[in-house]
Short mmCIF file of C-alpha atoms in Angstrom, two decimals:
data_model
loop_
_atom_site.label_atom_id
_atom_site.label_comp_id
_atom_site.label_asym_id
_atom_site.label_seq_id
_atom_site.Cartn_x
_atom_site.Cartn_y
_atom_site.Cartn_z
CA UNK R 75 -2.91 12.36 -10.95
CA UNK R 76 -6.60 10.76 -11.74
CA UNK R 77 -7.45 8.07 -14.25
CA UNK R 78 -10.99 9.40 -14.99
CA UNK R 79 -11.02 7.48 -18.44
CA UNK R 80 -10.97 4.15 -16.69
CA UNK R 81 -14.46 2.75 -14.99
CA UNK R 82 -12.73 3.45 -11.24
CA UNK R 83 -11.23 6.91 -10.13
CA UNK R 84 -7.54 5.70 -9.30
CA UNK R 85 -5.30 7.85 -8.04
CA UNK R 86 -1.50 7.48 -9.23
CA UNK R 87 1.74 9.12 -8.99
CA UNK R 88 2.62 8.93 -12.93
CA UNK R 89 3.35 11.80 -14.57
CA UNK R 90 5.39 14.29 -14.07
CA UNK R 91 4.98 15.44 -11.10
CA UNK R 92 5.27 11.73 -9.22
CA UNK R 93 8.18 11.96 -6.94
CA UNK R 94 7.25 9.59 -3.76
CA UNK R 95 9.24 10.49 -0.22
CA UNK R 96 9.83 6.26 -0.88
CA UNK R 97 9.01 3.06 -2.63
CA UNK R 98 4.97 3.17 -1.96
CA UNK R 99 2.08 2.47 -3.26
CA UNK R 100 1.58 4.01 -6.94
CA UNK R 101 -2.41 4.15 -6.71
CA UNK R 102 -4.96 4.20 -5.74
CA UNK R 103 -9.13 3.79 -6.01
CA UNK R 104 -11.83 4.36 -4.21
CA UNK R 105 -14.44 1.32 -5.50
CA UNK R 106 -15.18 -0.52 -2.42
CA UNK R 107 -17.36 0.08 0.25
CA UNK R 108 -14.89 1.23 3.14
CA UNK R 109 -12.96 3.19 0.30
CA UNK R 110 -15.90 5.11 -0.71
CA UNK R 111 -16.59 6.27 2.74
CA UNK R 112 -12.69 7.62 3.34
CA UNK R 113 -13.34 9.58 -0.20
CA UNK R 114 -16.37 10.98 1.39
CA UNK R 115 -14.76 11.77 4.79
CA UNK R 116 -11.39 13.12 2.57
CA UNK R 117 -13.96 15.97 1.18
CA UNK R 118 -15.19 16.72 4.53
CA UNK R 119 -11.64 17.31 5.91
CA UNK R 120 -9.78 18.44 3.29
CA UNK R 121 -10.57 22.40 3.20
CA UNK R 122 -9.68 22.66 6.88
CA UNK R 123 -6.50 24.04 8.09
CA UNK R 124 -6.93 21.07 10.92
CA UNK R 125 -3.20 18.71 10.71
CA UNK R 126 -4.14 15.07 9.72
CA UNK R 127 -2.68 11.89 10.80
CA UNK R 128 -2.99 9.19 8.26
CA UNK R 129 -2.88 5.87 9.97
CA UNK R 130 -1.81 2.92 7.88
CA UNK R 131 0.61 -0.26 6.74
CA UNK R 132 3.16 0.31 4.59
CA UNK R 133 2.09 0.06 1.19
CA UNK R 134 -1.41 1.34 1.16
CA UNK R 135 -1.33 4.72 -0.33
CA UNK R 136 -0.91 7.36 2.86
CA UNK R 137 1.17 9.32 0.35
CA UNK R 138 -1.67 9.27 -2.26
CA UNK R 139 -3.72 10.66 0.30
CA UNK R 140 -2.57 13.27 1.41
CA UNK R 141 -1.50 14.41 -2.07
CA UNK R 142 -5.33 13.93 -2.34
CA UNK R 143 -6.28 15.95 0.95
CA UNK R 144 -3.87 18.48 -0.42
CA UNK R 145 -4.91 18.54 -3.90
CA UNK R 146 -8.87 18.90 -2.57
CA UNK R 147 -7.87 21.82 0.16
CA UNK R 148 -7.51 24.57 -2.16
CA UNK R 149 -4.23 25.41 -0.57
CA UNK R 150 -1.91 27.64 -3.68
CA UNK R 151 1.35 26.37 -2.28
CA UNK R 152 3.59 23.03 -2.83
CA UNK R 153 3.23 19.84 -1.42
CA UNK R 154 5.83 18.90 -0.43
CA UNK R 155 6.51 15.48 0.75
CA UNK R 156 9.08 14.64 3.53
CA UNK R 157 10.52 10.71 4.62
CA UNK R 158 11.38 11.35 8.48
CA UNK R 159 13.23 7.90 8.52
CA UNK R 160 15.20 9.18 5.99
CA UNK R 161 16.42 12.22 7.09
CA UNK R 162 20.27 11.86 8.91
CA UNK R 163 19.19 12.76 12.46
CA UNK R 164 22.53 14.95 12.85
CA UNK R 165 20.91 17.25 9.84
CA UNK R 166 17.24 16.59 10.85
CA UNK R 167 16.69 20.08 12.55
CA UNK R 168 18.83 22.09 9.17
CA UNK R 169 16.29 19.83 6.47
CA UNK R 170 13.54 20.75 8.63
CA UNK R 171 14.11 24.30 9.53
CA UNK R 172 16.61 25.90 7.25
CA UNK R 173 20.12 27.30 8.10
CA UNK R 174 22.39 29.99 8.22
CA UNK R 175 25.93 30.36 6.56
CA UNK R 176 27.75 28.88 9.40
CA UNK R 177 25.78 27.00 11.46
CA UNK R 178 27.75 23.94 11.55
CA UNK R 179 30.65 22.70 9.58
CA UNK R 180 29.90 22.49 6.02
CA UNK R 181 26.79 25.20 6.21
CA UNK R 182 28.51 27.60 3.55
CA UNK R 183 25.61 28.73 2.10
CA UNK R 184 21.60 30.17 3.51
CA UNK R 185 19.10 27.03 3.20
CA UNK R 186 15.34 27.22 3.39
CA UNK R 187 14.05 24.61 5.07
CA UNK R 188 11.03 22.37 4.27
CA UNK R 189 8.59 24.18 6.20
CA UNK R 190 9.31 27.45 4.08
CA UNK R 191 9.61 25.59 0.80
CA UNK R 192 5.74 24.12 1.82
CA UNK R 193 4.79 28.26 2.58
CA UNK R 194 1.10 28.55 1.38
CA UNK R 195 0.83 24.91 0.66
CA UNK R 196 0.83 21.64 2.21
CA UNK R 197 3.64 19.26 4.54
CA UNK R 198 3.94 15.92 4.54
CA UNK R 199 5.56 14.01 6.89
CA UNK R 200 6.22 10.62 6.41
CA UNK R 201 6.63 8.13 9.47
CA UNK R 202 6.80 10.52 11.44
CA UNK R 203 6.75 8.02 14.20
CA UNK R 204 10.89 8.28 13.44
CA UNK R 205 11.26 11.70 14.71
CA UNK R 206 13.77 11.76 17.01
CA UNK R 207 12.34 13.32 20.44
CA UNK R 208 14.33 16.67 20.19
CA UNK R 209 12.91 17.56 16.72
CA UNK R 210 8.97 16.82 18.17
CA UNK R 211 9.69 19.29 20.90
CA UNK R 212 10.47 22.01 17.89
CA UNK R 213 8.16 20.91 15.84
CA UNK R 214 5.26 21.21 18.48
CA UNK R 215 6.44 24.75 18.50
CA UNK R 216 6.20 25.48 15.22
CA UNK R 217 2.99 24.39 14.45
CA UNK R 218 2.03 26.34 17.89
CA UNK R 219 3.56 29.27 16.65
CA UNK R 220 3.39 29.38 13.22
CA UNK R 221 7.02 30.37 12.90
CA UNK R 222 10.67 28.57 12.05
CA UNK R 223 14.03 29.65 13.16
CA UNK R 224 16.66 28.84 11.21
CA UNK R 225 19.46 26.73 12.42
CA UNK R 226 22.19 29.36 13.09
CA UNK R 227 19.70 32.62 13.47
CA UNK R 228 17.73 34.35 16.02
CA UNK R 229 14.88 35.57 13.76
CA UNK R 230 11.96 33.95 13.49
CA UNK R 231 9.90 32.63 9.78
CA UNK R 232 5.96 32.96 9.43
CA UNK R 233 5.37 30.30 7.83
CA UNK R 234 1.70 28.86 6.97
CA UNK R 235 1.81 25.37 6.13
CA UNK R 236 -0.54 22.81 6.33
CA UNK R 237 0.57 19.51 8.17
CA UNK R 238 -0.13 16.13 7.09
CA UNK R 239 1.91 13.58 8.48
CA UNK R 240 1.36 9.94 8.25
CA UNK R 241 2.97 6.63 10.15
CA UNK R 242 2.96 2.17 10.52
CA UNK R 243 3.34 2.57 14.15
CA UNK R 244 0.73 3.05 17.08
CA UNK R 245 1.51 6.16 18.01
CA UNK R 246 -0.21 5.67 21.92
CA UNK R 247 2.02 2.90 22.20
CA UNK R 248 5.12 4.69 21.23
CA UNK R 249 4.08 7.29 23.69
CA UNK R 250 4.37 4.14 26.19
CA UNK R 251 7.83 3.48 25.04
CA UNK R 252 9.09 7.05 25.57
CA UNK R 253 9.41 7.41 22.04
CA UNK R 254 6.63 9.78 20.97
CA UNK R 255 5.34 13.17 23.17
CA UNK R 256 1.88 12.85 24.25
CA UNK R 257 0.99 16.46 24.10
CA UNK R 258 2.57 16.76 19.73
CA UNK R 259 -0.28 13.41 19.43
CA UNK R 260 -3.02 15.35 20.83
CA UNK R 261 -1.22 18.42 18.61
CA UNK R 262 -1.73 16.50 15.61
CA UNK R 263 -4.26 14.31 15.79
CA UNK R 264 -7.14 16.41 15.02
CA UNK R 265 -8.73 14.61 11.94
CA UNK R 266 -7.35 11.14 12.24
CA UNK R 267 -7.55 9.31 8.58
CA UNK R 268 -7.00 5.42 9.02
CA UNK R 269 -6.39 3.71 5.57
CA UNK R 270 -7.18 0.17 5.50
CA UNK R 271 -5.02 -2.95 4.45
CA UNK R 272 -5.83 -4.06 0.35
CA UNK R 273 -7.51 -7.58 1.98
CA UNK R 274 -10.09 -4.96 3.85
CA UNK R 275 -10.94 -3.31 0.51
CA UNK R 276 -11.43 -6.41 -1.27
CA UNK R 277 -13.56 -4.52 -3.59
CA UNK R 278 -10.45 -1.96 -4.59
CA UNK R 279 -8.08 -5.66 -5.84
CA UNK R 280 -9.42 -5.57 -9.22
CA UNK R 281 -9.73 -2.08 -10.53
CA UNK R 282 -6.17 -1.82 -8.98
CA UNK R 283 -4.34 -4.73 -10.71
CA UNK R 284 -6.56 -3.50 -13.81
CA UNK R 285 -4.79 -0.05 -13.80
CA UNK R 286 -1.52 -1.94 -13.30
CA UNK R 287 -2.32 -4.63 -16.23
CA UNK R 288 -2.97 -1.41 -18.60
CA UNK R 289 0.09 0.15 -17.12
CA UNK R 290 2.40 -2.17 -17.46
CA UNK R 291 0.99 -3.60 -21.21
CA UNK R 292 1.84 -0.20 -22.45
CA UNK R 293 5.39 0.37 -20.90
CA UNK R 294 6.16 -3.55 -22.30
CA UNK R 295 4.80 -2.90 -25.84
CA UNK R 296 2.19 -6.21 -25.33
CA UNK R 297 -1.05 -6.27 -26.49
CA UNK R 298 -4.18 -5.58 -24.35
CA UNK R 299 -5.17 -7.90 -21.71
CA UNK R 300 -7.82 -8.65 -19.51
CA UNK R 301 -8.03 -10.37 -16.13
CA UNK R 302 -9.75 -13.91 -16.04
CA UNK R 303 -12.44 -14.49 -13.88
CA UNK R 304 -10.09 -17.19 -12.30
CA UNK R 305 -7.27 -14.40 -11.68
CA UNK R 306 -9.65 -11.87 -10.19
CA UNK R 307 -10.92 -14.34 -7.61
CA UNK R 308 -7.02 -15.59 -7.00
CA UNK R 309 -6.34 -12.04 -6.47
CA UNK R 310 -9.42 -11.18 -4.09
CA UNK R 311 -8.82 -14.48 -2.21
CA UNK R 312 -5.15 -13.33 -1.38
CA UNK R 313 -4.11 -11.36 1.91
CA UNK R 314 -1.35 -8.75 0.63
CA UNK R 315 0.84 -8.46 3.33
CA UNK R 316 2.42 -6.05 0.96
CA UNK R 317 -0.35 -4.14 -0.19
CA UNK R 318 -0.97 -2.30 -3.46
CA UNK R 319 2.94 -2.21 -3.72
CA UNK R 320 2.66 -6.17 -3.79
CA UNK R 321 -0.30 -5.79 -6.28
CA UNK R 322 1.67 -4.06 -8.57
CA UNK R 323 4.53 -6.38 -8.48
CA UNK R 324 2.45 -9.34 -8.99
CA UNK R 325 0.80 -7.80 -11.93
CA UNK R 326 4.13 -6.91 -13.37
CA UNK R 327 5.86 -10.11 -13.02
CA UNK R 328 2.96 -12.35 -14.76
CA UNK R 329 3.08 -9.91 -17.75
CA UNK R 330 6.60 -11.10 -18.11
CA UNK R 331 6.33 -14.80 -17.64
CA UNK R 332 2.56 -15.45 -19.47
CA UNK R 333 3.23 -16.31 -22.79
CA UNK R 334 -0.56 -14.86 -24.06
CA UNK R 335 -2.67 -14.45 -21.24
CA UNK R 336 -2.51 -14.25 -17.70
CA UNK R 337 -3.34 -17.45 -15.50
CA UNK R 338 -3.50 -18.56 -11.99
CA UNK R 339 -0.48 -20.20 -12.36
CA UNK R 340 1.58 -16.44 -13.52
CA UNK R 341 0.49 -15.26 -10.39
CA UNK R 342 3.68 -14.81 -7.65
CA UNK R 343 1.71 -15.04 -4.36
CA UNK R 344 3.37 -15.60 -1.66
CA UNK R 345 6.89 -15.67 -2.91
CA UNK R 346 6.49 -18.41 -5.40
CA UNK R 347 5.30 -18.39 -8.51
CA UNK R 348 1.32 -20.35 -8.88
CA UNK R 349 1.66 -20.86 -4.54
CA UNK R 350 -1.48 -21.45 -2.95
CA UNK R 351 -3.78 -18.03 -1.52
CA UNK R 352 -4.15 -18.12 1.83
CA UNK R 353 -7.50 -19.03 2.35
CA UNK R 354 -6.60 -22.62 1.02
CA UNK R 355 -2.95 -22.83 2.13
CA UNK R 356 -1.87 -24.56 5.69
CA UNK R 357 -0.90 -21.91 8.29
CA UNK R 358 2.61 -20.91 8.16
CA UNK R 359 4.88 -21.64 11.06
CA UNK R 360 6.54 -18.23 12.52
CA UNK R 361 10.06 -18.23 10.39
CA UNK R 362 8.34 -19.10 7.48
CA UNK R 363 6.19 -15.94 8.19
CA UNK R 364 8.77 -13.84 8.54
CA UNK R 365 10.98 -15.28 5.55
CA UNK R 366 7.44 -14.03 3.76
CA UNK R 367 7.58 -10.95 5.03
CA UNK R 368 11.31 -10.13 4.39
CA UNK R 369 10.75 -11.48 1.05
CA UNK R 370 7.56 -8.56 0.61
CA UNK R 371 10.21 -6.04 1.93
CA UNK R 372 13.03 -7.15 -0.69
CA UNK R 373 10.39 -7.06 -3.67
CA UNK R 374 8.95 -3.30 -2.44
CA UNK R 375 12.46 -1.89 -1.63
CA UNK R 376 13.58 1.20 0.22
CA UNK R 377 16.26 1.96 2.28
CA UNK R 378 17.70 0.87 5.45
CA UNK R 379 15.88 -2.21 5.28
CA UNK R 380 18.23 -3.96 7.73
CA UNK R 381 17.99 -1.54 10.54
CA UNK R 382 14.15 -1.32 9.83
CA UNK R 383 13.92 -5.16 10.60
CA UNK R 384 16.92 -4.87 13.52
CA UNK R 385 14.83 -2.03 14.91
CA UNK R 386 11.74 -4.40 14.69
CA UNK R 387 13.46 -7.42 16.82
CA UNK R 388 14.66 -5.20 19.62
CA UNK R 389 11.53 -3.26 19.54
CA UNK R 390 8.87 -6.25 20.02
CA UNK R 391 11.62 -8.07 22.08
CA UNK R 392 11.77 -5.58 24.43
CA UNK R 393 8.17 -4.91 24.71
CA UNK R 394 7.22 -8.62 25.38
CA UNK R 395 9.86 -8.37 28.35
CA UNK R 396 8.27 -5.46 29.90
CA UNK R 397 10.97 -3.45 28.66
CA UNK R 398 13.12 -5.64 30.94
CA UNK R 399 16.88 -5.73 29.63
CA UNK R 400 17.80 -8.81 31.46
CA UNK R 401 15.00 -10.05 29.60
CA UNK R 402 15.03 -9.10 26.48
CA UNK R 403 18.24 -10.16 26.13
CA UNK R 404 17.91 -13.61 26.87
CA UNK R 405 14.79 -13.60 24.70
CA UNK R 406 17.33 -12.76 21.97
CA UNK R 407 20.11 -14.67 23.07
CA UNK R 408 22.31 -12.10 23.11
CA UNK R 409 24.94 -10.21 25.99
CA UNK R 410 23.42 -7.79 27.80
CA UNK R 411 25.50 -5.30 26.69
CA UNK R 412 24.85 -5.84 22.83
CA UNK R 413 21.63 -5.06 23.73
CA UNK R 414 22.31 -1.82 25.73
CA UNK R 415 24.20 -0.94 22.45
CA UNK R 416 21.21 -1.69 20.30
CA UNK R 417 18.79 0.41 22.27
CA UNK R 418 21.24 3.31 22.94
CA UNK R 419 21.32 2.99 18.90
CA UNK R 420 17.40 3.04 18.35
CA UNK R 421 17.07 5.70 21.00
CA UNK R 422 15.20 3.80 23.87
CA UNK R 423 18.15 4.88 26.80
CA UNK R 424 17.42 8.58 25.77
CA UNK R 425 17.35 10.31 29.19
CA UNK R 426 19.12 8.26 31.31
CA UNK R 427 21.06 9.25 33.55
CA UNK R 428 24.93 8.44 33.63
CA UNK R 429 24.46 5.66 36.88
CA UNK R 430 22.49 3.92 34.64
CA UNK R 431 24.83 3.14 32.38
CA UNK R 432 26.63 0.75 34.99
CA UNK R 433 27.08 -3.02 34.33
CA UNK R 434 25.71 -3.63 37.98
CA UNK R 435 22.00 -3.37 37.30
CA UNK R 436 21.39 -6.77 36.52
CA UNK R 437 21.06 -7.76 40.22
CA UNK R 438 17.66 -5.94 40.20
CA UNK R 439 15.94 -6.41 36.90
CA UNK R 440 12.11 -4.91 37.80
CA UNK R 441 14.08 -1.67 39.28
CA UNK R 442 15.98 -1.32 36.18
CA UNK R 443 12.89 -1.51 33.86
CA UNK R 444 10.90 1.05 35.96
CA UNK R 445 14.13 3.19 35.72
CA UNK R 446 13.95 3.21 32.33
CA UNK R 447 10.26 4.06 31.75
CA UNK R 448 10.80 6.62 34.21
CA UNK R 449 13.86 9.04 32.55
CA UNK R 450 12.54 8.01 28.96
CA UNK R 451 9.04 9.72 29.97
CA UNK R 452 10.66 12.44 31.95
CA UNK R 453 12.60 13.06 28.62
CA UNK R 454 9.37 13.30 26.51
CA UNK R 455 8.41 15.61 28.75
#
């Protein structure tokens, strides 16, 4: 939904129809500079039937736009909205593609799946950098084809669908890591949209925490309020590792602890209530950094938080070893085995063959690591 009455066109997911895939940014505008030019390049792309690949950090409204990009195609159908690190990956391919009565213990009943329920209309697919690799190999043949087959059935769907699909992670270096198919990037990444962090649209702070002042004042009951010169430049002089999801929740909180008006002091940046903006504080040392950004994650919610920041650690730990598990895992201080267990869990041993599985590989660390890029690209494949 638009906020045309206020001086900034903000985009928002109030009403009735606001049902995010997950705990996201709630608007957005399009006041500053950078912002202005993505609206611009939004109308150019929009009426296409080309699949779009939002690019962007959690938190900065890739759901917004492609409810926008839908919304400005002229497409008849849903939109219909899709978390891909949500989805079970045992029931990925039924959510995705429908079933039969049958197909699997529990299948009682004929499902649609979420490319038929977006017939005529539009797809999104959140992080889809989660996909596991079997469901990008169907997917790339759907949206070659044009067509689903149901879990369970022989008979092929037309459907007509327009994909929009959006991720946090660079999806060439995924492709590195065997996680991601080459040939479903070049696939989808026709129009490429790449939303920018809130401290890169310094010009979009203000109109947003104005839409969430008037928000909030009215679901509270308080009075009208308006931002302080003081607060505006506190705001624009902030970084926002969580984005406009942070915004919000800073706005929020100092409605509840000012006693008349907002301050500098009612302002929770980083964590603490009245703490210092970054362009004045000392830089923090590495665990406090990371205590900030868990403490970002806690305030935004979602789920699976822990095995989002578990996947994270193994993830970066294995890339700075050269995806080395001898390594990696006395980067992390851990057994070599609880690490073979944590990347067997996160996918990264798809492919492998069943010698590789043996304990005696330590002996000849650089062999193991090529093995391992090897069989995870020959799995892409």
């Amino acid at each position: 939904m638009s906020d045309w009455g206020s001086k900034a066109t903000v985009l928002s997911l109030d009403g009735v129809h606001a049902q995010p895939v997950s705990i996201r940014a709630k608007a957005l505008v399009f006041e500053d500079p950078a912002s202005l030019e993505l609206r611009r390049y939004l109308e150019r792309v929009a009426p296409s039937e080309a699949p779009v690949v939002i690019l962007g950090e959690t938190g900065t409204g890739k759901e917004l736009v492609a409810r926008h990009i839908h919304q400005l195609s002229g497409r008849k159908g849903p939109f219909v909205a899709v978390n891909c690190g949500a989805i079970s990956e045992q029931l990925a391919e039924s959510e995705l593609f429908g079933h039969e009565p049958g197909a699997f213990t529990g299948a009682t009943t004929r499902r649609e799946g979420w490319f038929e329920a977006a017939h005529r209309g539009t797809l999104f697919l959140d992080e889809i950098g989660d996909l596991p690799l079997p469901l990008q190999v169907k997917l790339l043949r759907v949206l070659q084809e044009r067509e689903v087959v149901r879990v369970g059935s022989r008979r092929p769907i037309p459907v007509d669908i327009r994909l929009v699909a959006a991720t946090n992670v660079d999806l060439n270096e995924a492709v590195k890591a065997g996680r991601f198919r080459l040939d479903l990037v070049y696939r989808l990444n026709i129009a490429q949209v790449r939303l920018a962090p809130l401290r890169e649209r310094i010009g979009d702070i203000v109109p947003l925490a104005e839409h969430f002042l008037r928000l909030y004042t009215q679901k509270l009951s308080l009075p009208p309020q308006l931002l302080s010169d003081r607060v505006k430049q506190e705001l624009e002089r902030y970084h926002w590792p969580g984005n406009i999801r942070e915004l919000e929740n800073v706005i929020h909180f100092a409605l509840l602890v000012a006693p008349n008006r907002i301050q500098p002091e009612h302002l929770q940046l980083a964590g603490s209530v009245g703490a210092p903006s970054s362009s004045s504080s000392q830089p923090l040392e590495p665990k406090e950094q990371i205590a900030q950004a868990l403490r970002t994650m806690f305030e935004a919610g979602g789920d699976k938080l822990f095995e989002t920041v578990e996947k994270m650690v193994v993830d970066e730990a294995f890339r700075h070893s050269r995806y080395n598990q001898v390594r990696a895992a006395s980067l992390l201080g851990i057994s070599r085995n609880v690490l073979r267990t944590l990347l067997k869990k996160y996918h990264y041993l798809s492919g492998r063959s069943g010698s590789d599985t043996a304990s005696g590989a330590e002996d000849e660390p650089e062999d193991e690591a090529r093995g391992w890029q090897g069989a995870s690209w020959a799995a892409s494949r």
